[in-house]
Amino acid sequence: MADSRPIGIFDSGLGGLTVMKEIAKKLPNENIIYFGDTGRVPYGTRSRETIKKYAVQDEKFLLLNDVKIIIAACGTVSAVAADTGDSLPVPFFEVISYAAKSAVEATKNGKIGVLGTPATISSEAHKKRILSVMPNAEITAVSCPLFVPLVEEGWINADNMAVYDTARRYLEPLKAANVDTLILGCTHYPLLSDVIQKIMGANVTLINMGTATADAVKNYLTENNMLSGANNNGTNKFFVSDMTNSFEKTAEMLLGKKIDSNNTEQVDIDKI
Ligand code: DGL
């Protein structure tokens, strides 16, 4: 039996479109509803209580749209508020567990690096998950608060000196620790893959949490007969809590294709 209800994806803003991109690539027939909390972004510098409160509202909004599963695309929500998914009436996926699993599978020397927002890194969520399956792993985690604003500004090229210097400083401890695998633990960081790879060297494996999660979601929907069926077209619908001037430009950069702002609705998320 086909289940054509949409997959619900939410994020603190538009960064989660990097995760949606990977989900849509693996599951092109699925309908997807995306909610970006553009009115309250960033989450990564906020307290645990606030992030949880926001996550509950975001999940509630997606449930009102009859989604069949919910994916917290946000690294920060996944790190500090994943328990908000425990009591939902639909299956819930966060993006840290699968990224951690992929890193454990990829590492050869057991030295794993993690990059994320301040809230994500201070939660030690990656470290806990990695050590639970690989107790002798050595983890070096670095918070990179300047990466999100750089990406939002469209500054992503390795030949931009501000980008290169910022990345070089953040990556110094990871190079010193000789990590062979590096988790990009935030929605925006895949856009910085080129500069990160250039600094870390070609032998370091970068883990994209969207790719890791897309595989898990595909397996789950397949095993539970919840795919929408090969004849379904895979429609996308976007909701945001604030329609900013830069919406179309930023969304296109993160999703890798154009989003029509006329096909995007604004939601008063505080009233949910
Ligand atoms: N989406 C957030 C994350 O993946 C980055 C932006 C923010 O701080 O809200 O952690």
XYZ file of N, CA and C and ligand atoms in Angstrom:
826
model
N 0.839 -1.214 0.000
C 0.000 0.000 0.000
C 0.872 1.261 0.000
N 0.602 2.162 -0.943
C 1.400 3.398 -0.993
C 0.909 4.388 0.060
N 1.835 5.129 0.619
C 1.491 6.147 1.612
C 1.965 7.488 1.071
N 1.033 8.259 0.494
C 1.454 9.503 -0.171
C 1.459 10.710 0.764
N 1.247 10.477 2.050
C 1.371 11.614 2.977
C 2.800 12.167 2.893
N 2.965 13.472 3.104
C 4.318 14.038 2.957
C 5.269 13.684 4.098
N 6.549 13.771 3.768
C 7.612 13.746 4.784
C 7.709 15.177 5.314
N 7.748 15.352 6.622
C 7.899 16.688 7.201
C 9.332 16.915 7.635
N 9.905 18.023 7.190
C 11.279 18.364 7.576
C 11.258 19.762 8.198
N 11.930 19.939 9.326
C 12.028 21.307 9.859
C 13.458 21.635 10.251
N 13.694 22.940 10.296
C 15.010 23.446 10.679
C 14.820 24.825 11.300
N 15.869 25.303 11.950
C 15.826 26.648 12.535
C 15.685 27.719 11.448
N 16.012 27.383 10.230
C 15.923 28.376 9.149
C 15.957 27.659 7.818
N 16.781 28.172 6.917
C 16.834 27.571 5.579
C 17.957 26.549 5.435
N 18.833 26.459 6.432
C 19.965 25.535 6.357
C 19.535 24.097 6.133
N 18.392 23.725 6.718
C 17.895 22.347 6.595
C 17.596 21.956 5.160
N 17.616 22.937 4.263
C 17.411 22.599 2.837
C 18.561 21.729 2.326
N 19.729 21.795 2.980
C 20.834 20.909 2.565
C 20.482 19.450 2.890
N 19.714 19.261 3.964
C 19.267 17.910 4.318
C 18.126 17.498 3.382
N 17.210 18.426 3.150
C 16.099 18.133 2.233
C 16.623 17.735 0.847
N 17.679 18.415 0.412
C 18.283 18.122 -0.897
C 18.678 16.640 -0.971
N 19.293 16.130 0.096
C 19.740 14.728 0.109
C 18.552 13.776 0.191
N 17.528 14.153 0.959
C 16.326 13.313 1.084
C 15.646 13.229 -0.291
N 15.503 14.365 -0.956
C 14.813 14.397 -2.251
C 15.605 13.620 -3.309
N 16.926 13.640 -3.188
C 17.780 12.916 -4.132
C 17.555 11.405 -3.984
N 17.503 10.940 -2.728
C 17.327 9.500 -2.463
C 15.891 9.055 -2.642
N 14.946 9.973 -2.424
C 13.523 9.609 -2.438
C 12.750 10.578 -3.344
N 13.025 10.542 -4.651
C 12.462 11.551 -5.549
C 10.938 11.507 -5.690
N 10.305 10.394 -5.313
C 8.851 10.300 -5.462
C 8.095 10.813 -4.234
N 8.841 11.132 -3.177
C 8.157 11.533 -1.936
C 7.728 13.003 -1.963
N 6.533 13.256 -1.445
C 6.094 14.639 -1.215
C 6.800 15.124 0.062
N 7.251 16.367 0.031
C 7.973 16.902 1.192
C 7.398 18.253 1.604
N 7.179 18.397 2.900
C 6.813 19.709 3.450
C 7.986 20.178 4.295
N 8.450 21.384 4.024
C 9.603 21.932 4.747
C 9.164 23.144 5.552
N 9.504 23.155 6.828
C 9.283 24.364 7.623
C 10.622 24.930 8.089
N 10.877 26.182 7.768
C 12.100 26.866 8.207
C 11.726 28.012 9.134
N 12.263 27.978 10.343
C 11.904 28.983 11.346
C 12.732 30.253 11.152
N 12.600 30.852 9.972
C 13.435 31.995 9.587
C 13.240 33.221 10.487
N 12.108 33.249 11.194
C 11.860 34.387 12.092
C 12.634 34.276 13.393
N 13.099 33.059 13.743
C 13.755 32.888 15.047
C 15.172 32.310 14.933
N 15.640 32.135 13.681
C 17.004 31.645 13.472
C 17.989 32.695 14.001
N 19.121 32.385 14.595
C 19.673 31.048 14.793
C 19.201 30.398 16.101
N 19.214 29.060 16.120
C 18.961 28.312 17.352
C 20.289 28.019 18.070
N 21.351 27.960 17.289
C 22.630 27.425 17.781
C 23.298 28.198 18.893
N 22.832 29.441 19.144
C 23.421 30.226 20.221
C 22.426 30.375 21.378
N 21.300 29.647 21.314
C 20.261 29.794 22.354
C 20.375 28.714 23.425
N 19.566 28.906 24.487
C 19.595 27.942 25.599
C 18.821 26.684 25.216
N 19.106 25.610 25.928
C 18.433 24.330 25.726
C 16.905 24.481 25.842
N 16.445 25.234 26.854
C 14.997 25.391 27.087
C 14.329 26.042 25.879
N 14.962 27.093 25.369
C 14.374 27.806 24.227
C 14.368 26.917 22.988
N 15.455 26.214 22.758
C 15.530 25.344 21.568
C 14.443 24.265 21.652
N 14.233 23.712 22.838
C 13.186 22.685 23.004
C 11.802 23.261 22.731
N 11.557 24.436 23.279
C 10.243 25.074 23.090
C 9.988 25.300 21.586
N 10.990 25.795 20.889
C 10.842 26.038 19.454
C 10.627 24.716 18.701
N 11.397 23.700 19.069
C 11.298 22.411 18.363
C 9.891 21.833 18.514
N 9.322 21.930 19.718
C 7.964 21.407 19.946
C 6.965 22.119 19.036
N 7.098 23.429 18.910
C 6.176 24.178 18.041
C 6.362 23.784 16.572
N 7.615 23.626 16.161
C 7.897 23.260 14.761
C 7.298 21.884 14.440
N 7.452 20.959 15.381
C 6.919 19.596 15.173
C 5.395 19.634 15.121
N 4.812 20.436 16.002
C 3.347 20.547 16.043
C 2.823 21.090 14.704
N 3.525 22.075 14.160
C 3.094 22.636 12.877
C 3.114 21.564 11.779
N 4.166 20.771 11.744
C 4.255 19.724 10.711
C 3.141 18.694 10.905
N 2.842 18.347 12.144
C 1.774 17.366 12.412
C 0.426 17.875 11.892
N 0.220 19.188 11.981
C -1.038 19.758 11.476
C -1.158 19.555 9.964
N -0.035 19.276 9.320
C -0.021 19.072 7.867
C 0.009 17.593 7.488
N -0.383 16.743 8.420
C -0.571 15.316 8.165
C 0.679 14.639 7.586
N 1.824 14.907 8.195
C 3.061 14.279 7.717
C 3.158 12.840 8.231
N 3.884 11.993 7.485
C 3.987 10.583 7.920
C 5.222 10.323 8.782
N 6.226 11.170 8.623
C 7.388 11.140 9.529
C 7.875 12.581 9.689
N 8.635 12.818 10.750
C 9.230 14.153 10.943
C 10.746 14.001 11.031
N 11.441 14.862 10.293
C 12.904 14.887 10.349
C 13.347 16.240 10.898
N 14.060 16.210 12.021
C 14.679 17.441 12.521
C 15.989 17.583 11.753
N 15.997 18.447 10.736
C 17.195 18.598 9.902
C 18.266 19.400 10.623
N 17.873 20.081 11.668
C 18.763 20.999 12.388
C 19.721 20.241 13.313
N 21.010 20.488 13.137
C 21.996 19.842 14.005
C 21.778 20.230 15.461
N 21.440 21.483 15.690
C 21.263 21.973 17.058
C 20.054 21.312 17.734
N 18.926 21.234 17.035
C 17.736 20.563 17.598
C 18.070 19.097 17.855
N 18.743 18.467 16.908
C 19.090 17.053 17.056
C 19.985 16.835 18.266
N 20.846 17.817 18.551
C 21.791 17.669 19.659
C 21.150 17.901 21.019
N 20.283 18.906 21.112
C 19.792 19.248 22.460
C 18.299 19.007 22.675
N 17.553 18.726 21.611
C 16.096 18.606 21.790
C 15.527 17.380 21.087
N 16.357 16.358 20.865
C 15.874 15.162 20.158
C 14.781 14.458 20.959
N 14.780 14.638 22.300
C 13.741 13.962 23.096
C 12.350 14.535 22.832
N 12.256 15.698 22.200
C 10.930 16.239 21.851
C 10.260 15.355 20.798
N 11.050 14.518 20.145
C 10.493 13.617 19.134
C 9.944 12.328 19.732
N 10.245 12.061 21.021
C 9.871 10.772 21.615
C 8.370 10.551 21.700
N 7.635 11.621 21.959
C 6.195 11.446 22.214
C 5.334 11.760 20.991
N 5.956 11.892 19.837
C 5.177 12.236 18.641
C 4.388 11.030 18.135
N 3.236 11.272 17.493
C 2.446 10.154 16.966
C 2.993 9.598 15.643
N 4.066 10.189 15.123
C 4.685 9.672 13.887
C 6.172 9.436 14.156
N 6.829 8.574 13.366
C 8.274 8.348 13.566
C 9.071 9.642 13.411
N 10.105 9.753 14.251
C 10.914 10.973 14.292
C 12.373 10.627 13.991
N 12.997 11.425 13.152
C 14.416 11.230 12.829
C 15.178 12.497 13.165
N 16.325 12.334 13.792
C 17.224 13.481 13.959
C 18.483 13.182 13.147
N 19.368 14.160 13.007
C 20.466 13.994 12.051
C 21.818 13.623 12.669
N 21.856 13.534 14.004
C 23.162 13.276 14.618
C 23.511 11.787 14.671
N 22.518 10.970 15.020
C 22.795 9.533 15.193
C 23.362 8.905 13.926
N 22.769 9.234 12.790
C 23.214 8.595 11.540
C 24.571 9.140 11.096
N 24.805 10.425 11.386
C 26.124 10.995 11.066
C 27.188 10.324 11.936
N 26.864 10.109 13.207
C 27.819 9.460 14.118
C 28.103 8.030 13.654
N 27.042 7.331 13.242
C 27.188 5.949 12.768
C 28.081 5.913 11.509
N 27.820 6.827 10.578
C 28.634 6.880 9.353
C 30.098 7.159 9.679
N 30.332 8.036 10.669
C 31.715 8.379 11.031
C 32.429 7.160 11.608
N 31.736 6.414 12.454
C 32.331 5.209 13.049
C 32.668 4.202 11.943
N 31.788 4.090 10.963
C 32.042 3.162 9.854
C 33.214 3.631 8.983
N 33.373 4.950 8.871
C 34.386 5.485 7.954
C 35.791 5.551 8.559
N 35.894 5.745 9.873
C 37.224 5.996 10.449
C 38.107 4.741 10.449
N 39.384 4.982 10.181
C 40.349 3.869 10.211
C 41.239 3.987 11.442
N 41.516 5.250 11.849
C 42.411 5.420 13.006
C 41.655 5.724 14.300
N 40.305 5.749 14.239
C 39.508 5.970 15.456
C 39.524 7.419 15.933
N 40.075 8.321 15.109
C 40.130 9.738 15.501
C 39.108 10.515 14.676
N 38.065 10.971 15.352
C 36.926 11.580 14.651
C 36.764 13.030 15.090
N 36.593 13.906 14.130
C 36.371 15.319 14.422
C 34.897 15.661 14.273
N 34.452 16.680 15.001
C 33.062 17.147 14.897
C 33.074 18.664 14.838
N 32.317 19.223 13.891
C 32.119 20.672 13.833
C 30.637 20.942 14.065
N 30.302 22.012 14.771
C 28.891 22.314 15.003
C 28.712 23.692 15.608
N 27.463 24.034 15.891
C 27.171 25.318 16.541
C 27.579 25.217 18.021
N 27.650 26.354 18.732
C 28.017 26.294 20.159
C 27.095 25.356 20.953
N 25.782 25.414 20.711
C 24.845 24.550 21.471
C 25.108 23.083 21.168
N 25.365 22.767 19.908
C 25.609 21.374 19.513
C 26.880 20.847 20.164
N 27.942 21.629 20.103
C 29.226 21.147 20.635
C 29.167 21.040 22.157
N 28.529 22.016 22.832
C 28.530 21.900 24.300
C 27.615 20.774 24.776
N 26.694 20.309 23.948
C 25.832 19.167 24.340
C 26.611 17.839 24.338
N 27.711 17.796 23.615
C 28.516 16.558 23.446
C 27.696 15.409 22.867
N 26.643 15.740 22.118
C 25.740 14.699 21.585
C 26.476 13.731 20.657
N 27.344 14.268 19.805
C 28.082 13.377 18.888
C 28.997 12.443 19.673
N 29.713 13.049 20.628
C 30.676 12.288 21.423
C 29.975 11.114 22.111
N 28.823 11.399 22.739
C 28.103 10.342 23.468
C 27.692 9.222 22.528
N 27.177 9.604 21.363
C 26.709 8.568 20.432
C 27.872 7.753 19.878
N 28.968 8.424 19.562
C 30.130 7.704 19.005
C 30.713 6.757 20.049
N 30.902 7.274 21.278
C 31.526 6.433 22.312
C 30.657 5.243 22.691
N 29.330 5.355 22.504
C 28.464 4.226 22.866
C 28.693 3.033 21.931
N 29.180 3.287 20.725
C 29.454 2.155 19.824
C 30.952 1.929 19.590
N 31.752 2.947 19.897
C 33.194 2.826 19.689
C 33.904 3.448 20.892
N 33.949 2.727 22.022
C 34.414 3.316 23.286
C 35.846 3.849 23.247
N 36.670 3.332 22.331
C 38.058 3.812 22.289
C 38.276 4.935 21.274
N 37.191 5.457 20.705
C 37.346 6.539 19.722
C 37.882 7.795 20.412
N 38.670 8.556 19.655
C 39.156 9.849 20.182
C 38.418 10.936 19.427
N 37.681 11.755 20.156
C 36.840 12.750 19.487
C 37.325 14.162 19.779
N 37.463 14.941 18.738
C 37.836 16.348 18.890
C 36.700 17.174 18.302
N 36.054 17.978 19.149
C 34.885 18.730 18.682
C 35.149 20.230 18.774
N 34.766 20.941 17.719
C 35.034 22.389 17.670
C 33.765 23.145 17.295
N 33.460 24.161 18.076
C 32.303 25.000 17.771
C 32.719 26.104 16.793
N 31.898 26.321 15.779
C 32.277 27.239 14.692
C 31.201 28.314 14.477
N 31.035 29.214 15.435
C 29.923 30.177 15.333
C 29.954 31.073 14.098
N 31.116 31.261 13.480
C 31.161 32.169 12.324
C 30.773 31.496 11.002
N 30.692 30.173 10.988
C 30.408 29.494 9.725
C 28.988 29.791 9.191
N 27.988 29.789 10.082
C 26.614 30.007 9.595
C 26.467 31.390 8.951
N 26.904 32.490 9.646
C 26.787 33.790 8.978
C 27.577 33.884 7.678
N 28.731 33.233 7.594
C 29.504 33.276 6.342
C 28.698 32.643 5.206
N 28.115 31.481 5.479
C 27.349 30.782 4.437
C 26.105 31.586 4.064
N 25.423 32.118 5.075
C 24.201 32.900 4.804
C 24.535 34.107 3.913
N 25.763 34.595 4.049
C 26.213 35.733 3.262
C 26.647 35.307 1.856
N 26.684 33.997 1.643
C 27.117 33.483 0.342
C 28.628 33.392 0.227
N 29.329 33.567 1.353
C 30.795 33.478 1.338
C 31.182 32.026 1.602
N 31.415 31.289 0.531
C 31.682 29.861 0.699
C 32.932 29.390 -0.053
N 33.486 30.241 -0.883
C 34.606 29.789 -1.712
C 35.936 29.766 -0.964
N 36.711 28.731 -1.269
C 38.004 28.565 -0.602
C 38.962 29.704 -0.943
N 38.752 30.372 -2.075
C 39.677 31.455 -2.437
C 39.282 32.798 -1.804
N 38.191 32.808 -1.027
C 37.837 33.997 -0.250
C 38.670 33.954 1.042
N 39.538 34.949 1.240
C 40.488 34.895 2.357
C 39.798 34.846 3.723
N 38.655 35.551 3.844
C 37.944 35.548 5.135
C 37.447 34.133 5.434
N 36.951 33.450 4.414
C 36.449 32.082 4.584
C 37.610 31.156 4.924
N 38.672 31.278 4.138
C 39.818 30.374 4.312
C 40.443 30.546 5.704
N 40.651 31.804 6.103
C 41.305 32.046 7.404
C 40.443 31.579 8.572
N 39.123 31.837 8.455
C 38.219 31.401 9.529
C 38.270 29.882 9.641
N 38.149 29.214 8.500
C 38.144 27.745 8.512
C 39.475 27.209 9.032
N 40.570 27.823 8.626
C 41.888 27.332 9.045
C 42.033 27.390 10.574
N 41.504 28.486 11.155
C 41.606 28.606 12.621
C 40.734 27.571 13.327
N 39.512 27.387 12.829
C 38.628 26.392 13.469
C 39.185 24.968 13.315
N 39.833 24.718 12.179
C 40.245 23.343 11.877
C 41.609 22.976 12.491
N 42.323 23.972 12.989
C 43.657 23.719 13.562
C 43.675 22.553 14.572
N 42.778 22.568 15.589
C 42.824 21.464 16.571
C 42.515 20.096 15.960
N 41.735 20.088 14.885
C 41.391 18.813 14.248
C 42.576 18.272 13.468
N 43.318 19.186 12.859
C 44.527 18.760 12.144
C 45.558 18.251 13.159
N 45.680 18.997 14.262
C 46.644 18.595 15.305
C 46.283 17.221 15.877
N 44.987 16.924 15.932
C 44.542 15.641 16.501
C 44.625 14.511 15.477
N 44.971 14.856 14.238
C 45.139 13.858 13.180
C 43.847 13.071 12.900
N 42.696 13.761 12.916
C 41.432 13.058 12.634
C 41.431 12.594 11.176
N 40.841 11.424 10.932
C 40.731 10.962 9.540
C 39.288 11.043 9.052
N 38.384 11.442 9.960
C 36.960 11.537 9.616
C 36.402 12.763 10.313
N 35.597 13.532 9.604
C 35.120 14.794 10.168
C 33.624 14.957 9.905
N 32.857 15.069 10.988
C 31.400 15.236 10.860
C 31.071 16.716 10.682
N 30.374 17.041 9.601
C 29.887 18.399 9.387
C 28.548 18.478 10.122
N 28.601 18.839 11.417
C 27.443 18.676 12.300
C 26.462 19.826 12.312
N 26.356 20.528 11.215
C 25.428 21.660 11.141
C 24.948 21.760 9.697
N 23.700 22.167 9.546
C 23.069 22.220 8.223
C 23.869 22.982 7.167
N 24.527 24.058 7.606
C 25.181 24.943 6.634
C 26.544 24.444 6.150
N 27.169 23.559 6.909
C 28.568 23.254 6.645
C 28.850 22.513 5.333
N 27.897 21.729 4.783
C 28.200 21.104 3.483
C 28.581 22.135 2.410
N 28.067 23.365 2.562
C 28.429 24.408 1.586
C 29.902 24.800 1.700
N 30.497 24.478 2.838
C 31.912 24.816 3.059
C 32.821 23.600 2.846
N 32.263 22.537 2.266
C 33.025 21.290 2.079
C 34.346 21.518 1.359
N 34.322 22.352 0.317
C 35.544 22.532 -0.491
C 36.686 23.101 0.346
N 36.368 24.170 1.082
C 37.438 24.806 1.869
C 37.867 23.876 3.013
N 36.918 23.177 3.606
C 37.257 22.269 4.724
C 38.136 21.122 4.203
N 37.759 20.573 3.053
C 38.547 19.471 2.481
C 39.950 19.950 2.109
N 40.014 21.160 1.555
C 41.309 21.712 1.140
C 42.249 21.836 2.346
N 41.708 22.316 3.463
C 42.547 22.516 4.648
C 42.881 21.179 5.330
N 41.882 20.298 5.408
C 42.103 19.023 6.114
C 42.924 18.041 5.285
N 42.842 18.162 3.948
C 43.542 17.225 3.068
C 42.582 16.181 2.516
N 42.963 15.652 1.358
C 42.065 14.753 0.615
C 41.812 13.438 1.341
N 42.675 13.065 2.271
C 42.498 11.759 2.935
C 41.484 11.777 4.070
N 41.017 12.962 4.429
C 40.035 13.041 5.523
C 38.628 12.905 4.936
N 37.838 11.994 5.509
C 36.471 11.774 5.029
C 35.521 12.752 5.708
N 34.784 13.520 4.906
C 33.797 14.449 5.463
C 32.443 13.756 5.508
N 31.764 13.846 6.649
C 30.457 13.202 6.794
C 29.360 14.263 6.711
N 28.504 14.107 5.713
C 27.364 15.008 5.527
C 26.156 14.390 6.234
N 25.601 15.093 7.224
C 24.526 14.473 8.020
C 23.257 14.261 7.196
N 23.074 15.062 6.146
C 21.904 14.870 5.269
C 21.988 13.545 4.534
N 23.163 13.245 3.985
C 23.347 11.994 3.236
C 23.143 10.800 4.157
N 23.757 10.888 5.359
C 23.662 9.771 6.303
C 22.206 9.535 6.706
N 21.462 10.608 6.925
C 20.075 10.473 7.380
C 19.167 10.016 6.242
N 19.431 10.481 5.036
C 18.587 10.104 3.889
C 18.587 8.591 3.689
N 19.745 7.959 3.862
C 19.816 6.493 3.727
C 18.925 5.825 4.768
N 19.001 6.308 6.007
C 18.213 5.708 7.097
C 16.713 5.901 6.856
N 16.336 7.089 6.393
C 14.915 7.368 6.142
C 14.397 6.471 5.016
N 15.197 6.343 3.982
C 14.787 5.491 2.853
C 14.584 4.041 3.331
N 15.532 3.545 4.094
C 15.395 2.171 4.609
C 14.145 2.017 5.453
N 13.901 2.994 6.315
C 12.749 2.900 7.219
C 11.436 2.878 6.428
N 11.300 3.805 5.480
C 10.048 3.884 4.708
C 9.850 2.613 3.874
N 10.951 2.080 3.354
C 10.860 0.867 2.539
C 10.433 -0.313 3.405
N 11.119 -0.492 4.524
C 10.822 -1.641 5.398
C 9.421 -1.584 5.981
N 8.891 -0.379 6.157
C 7.570 -0.247 6.781
C 6.450 0.036 5.773
N 6.733 -0.232 4.498
C 5.719 -0.016 3.451
C 5.127 1.382 3.497
N 5.980 2.363 3.685
C 5.469 3.737 3.804
C 5.912 4.625 2.642
N 6.467 4.041 1.587
C 6.872 4.849 0.428
C 5.621 5.328 -0.306
N 5.757 6.436 -1.013
C 4.575 7.001 -1.678
C 4.279 6.326 -3.014
N 5.172 5.490 -3.488
C 4.895 4.774 -4.735
C 5.593 5.418 -5.923
N 5.976 4.599 -6.873
C 6.795 5.056 -8.005
C 6.054 6.012 -8.926
N 4.718 6.036 -8.854
C 3.975 6.937 -9.753
C 3.786 8.332 -9.181
N 4.164 8.484 -7.926
C 3.981 9.802 -7.295
C 5.046 10.780 -7.797
N 4.648 12.045 -7.938
C 5.543 13.039 -8.541
C 6.565 13.673 -7.615
N 6.352 13.559 -6.314
C 7.287 14.183 -5.378
C 7.164 15.693 -5.364
N 6.073 16.198 -4.764
C 5.875 17.652 -4.714
C 6.574 18.226 -3.479
N 6.915 19.510 -3.547
C 7.544 20.188 -2.418
C 6.695 21.383 -2.003
N 6.575 21.574 -0.690
C 5.843 22.747 -0.213
C 6.676 23.378 0.901
N 6.807 24.700 0.867
C 7.679 25.379 1.824
C 6.895 26.337 2.728
N 7.245 26.320 3.996
C 6.676 27.268 4.957
C 7.830 27.921 5.723
N 7.674 29.206 6.006
C 8.696 29.904 6.809
C 7.983 30.770 7.842
N 8.694 31.126 8.931
C 8.067 31.989 9.927
C 8.338 33.469 9.656
N 9.225 33.747 8.712
C 9.416 35.135 8.267
C 9.917 35.113 6.828
N 9.296 35.926 5.999
C 9.718 35.958 4.592
C 10.743 37.082 4.432
N 12.008 36.714 4.508
C 13.061 37.726 4.444
C 13.362 38.097 2.986
N 13.999 39.236 2.795
C 14.336 39.690 1.439
C 15.262 38.722 0.725
N 16.139 38.101 1.518
C 17.154 37.236 0.902
C 16.657 35.793 0.726
N 15.350 35.558 1.019
C 14.838 34.183 1.017
C 15.209 33.395 -0.246
N 14.845 33.931 -1.414
C 15.031 33.150 -2.646
C 16.500 32.838 -2.909
N 17.348 33.848 -2.688
C 18.780 33.686 -2.964
C 19.399 32.639 -2.015
N 19.100 32.781 -0.727
C 19.681 31.852 0.256
C 19.139 30.443 0.050
N 17.824 30.344 -0.187
C 17.204 29.024 -0.356
C 17.779 28.310 -1.577
N 17.985 29.052 -2.646
C 18.516 28.434 -3.873
C 19.935 27.908 -3.641
N 20.720 28.684 -2.902
C 22.103 28.259 -2.630
C 22.111 26.964 -1.805
N 21.225 26.882 -0.798
C 21.246 25.733 0.114
C 20.579 24.493 -0.479
N 19.535 24.695 -1.267
C 18.821 23.553 -1.850
C 19.440 23.135 -3.184
N 20.166 24.062 -3.797
C 20.782 23.754 -5.088
C 19.821 23.906 -6.246
N 18.644 24.450 -5.987
C 17.725 24.796 -7.085
C 16.773 25.899 -6.626
N 16.101 26.492 -7.586
C 15.241 27.648 -7.281
C 14.003 27.263 -6.466
N 13.633 28.154 -5.536
C 12.350 28.005 -4.845
C 11.563 29.267 -5.155
N 10.340 29.097 -5.613
C 9.508 30.247 -5.921
C 8.904 30.761 -4.609
N 9.159 32.038 -4.276
C 8.615 32.536 -3.000
C 7.089 32.575 -3.039
N 6.502 32.562 -4.261
C 5.034 32.509 -4.349
C 4.489 31.158 -3.903
N 5.359 30.131 -3.927
C 4.957 28.790 -3.496
C 5.347 28.554 -2.029
N 5.654 29.663 -1.348
C 6.103 29.553 0.044
C 5.159 30.350 0.930
N 4.675 29.714 1.983
C 3.722 30.402 2.864
C 4.378 30.797 4.169
N 3.908 31.918 4.704
C 4.416 32.360 6.004
C 3.488 31.859 7.114
N 4.094 31.399 8.205
C 3.338 30.825 9.318
C 3.640 31.619 10.577
N 2.613 31.893 11.383
C 2.864 32.529 12.679
C 3.125 31.419 13.687
N 4.388 31.011 13.782
C 4.745 29.806 14.551
C 4.482 29.968 16.052
N 4.517 31.200 16.553
C 4.236 31.413 17.981
C 2.788 31.104 18.339
N 1.923 31.121 17.332
C 0.494 30.869 17.600
C 0.153 29.396 17.468
N 1.135 28.558 17.105
C 0.863 27.116 16.913
C 0.747 26.433 18.274
N 20.388 24.774 11.593
C 21.396 25.030 12.589
C 22.174 23.741 12.850
O 22.220 22.840 12.034
C 22.337 26.140 12.181
C 21.708 27.525 12.271
C 21.280 27.868 13.676
O 22.144 28.100 14.554
O 20.074 27.879 13.918
O 22.758 23.593 13.890
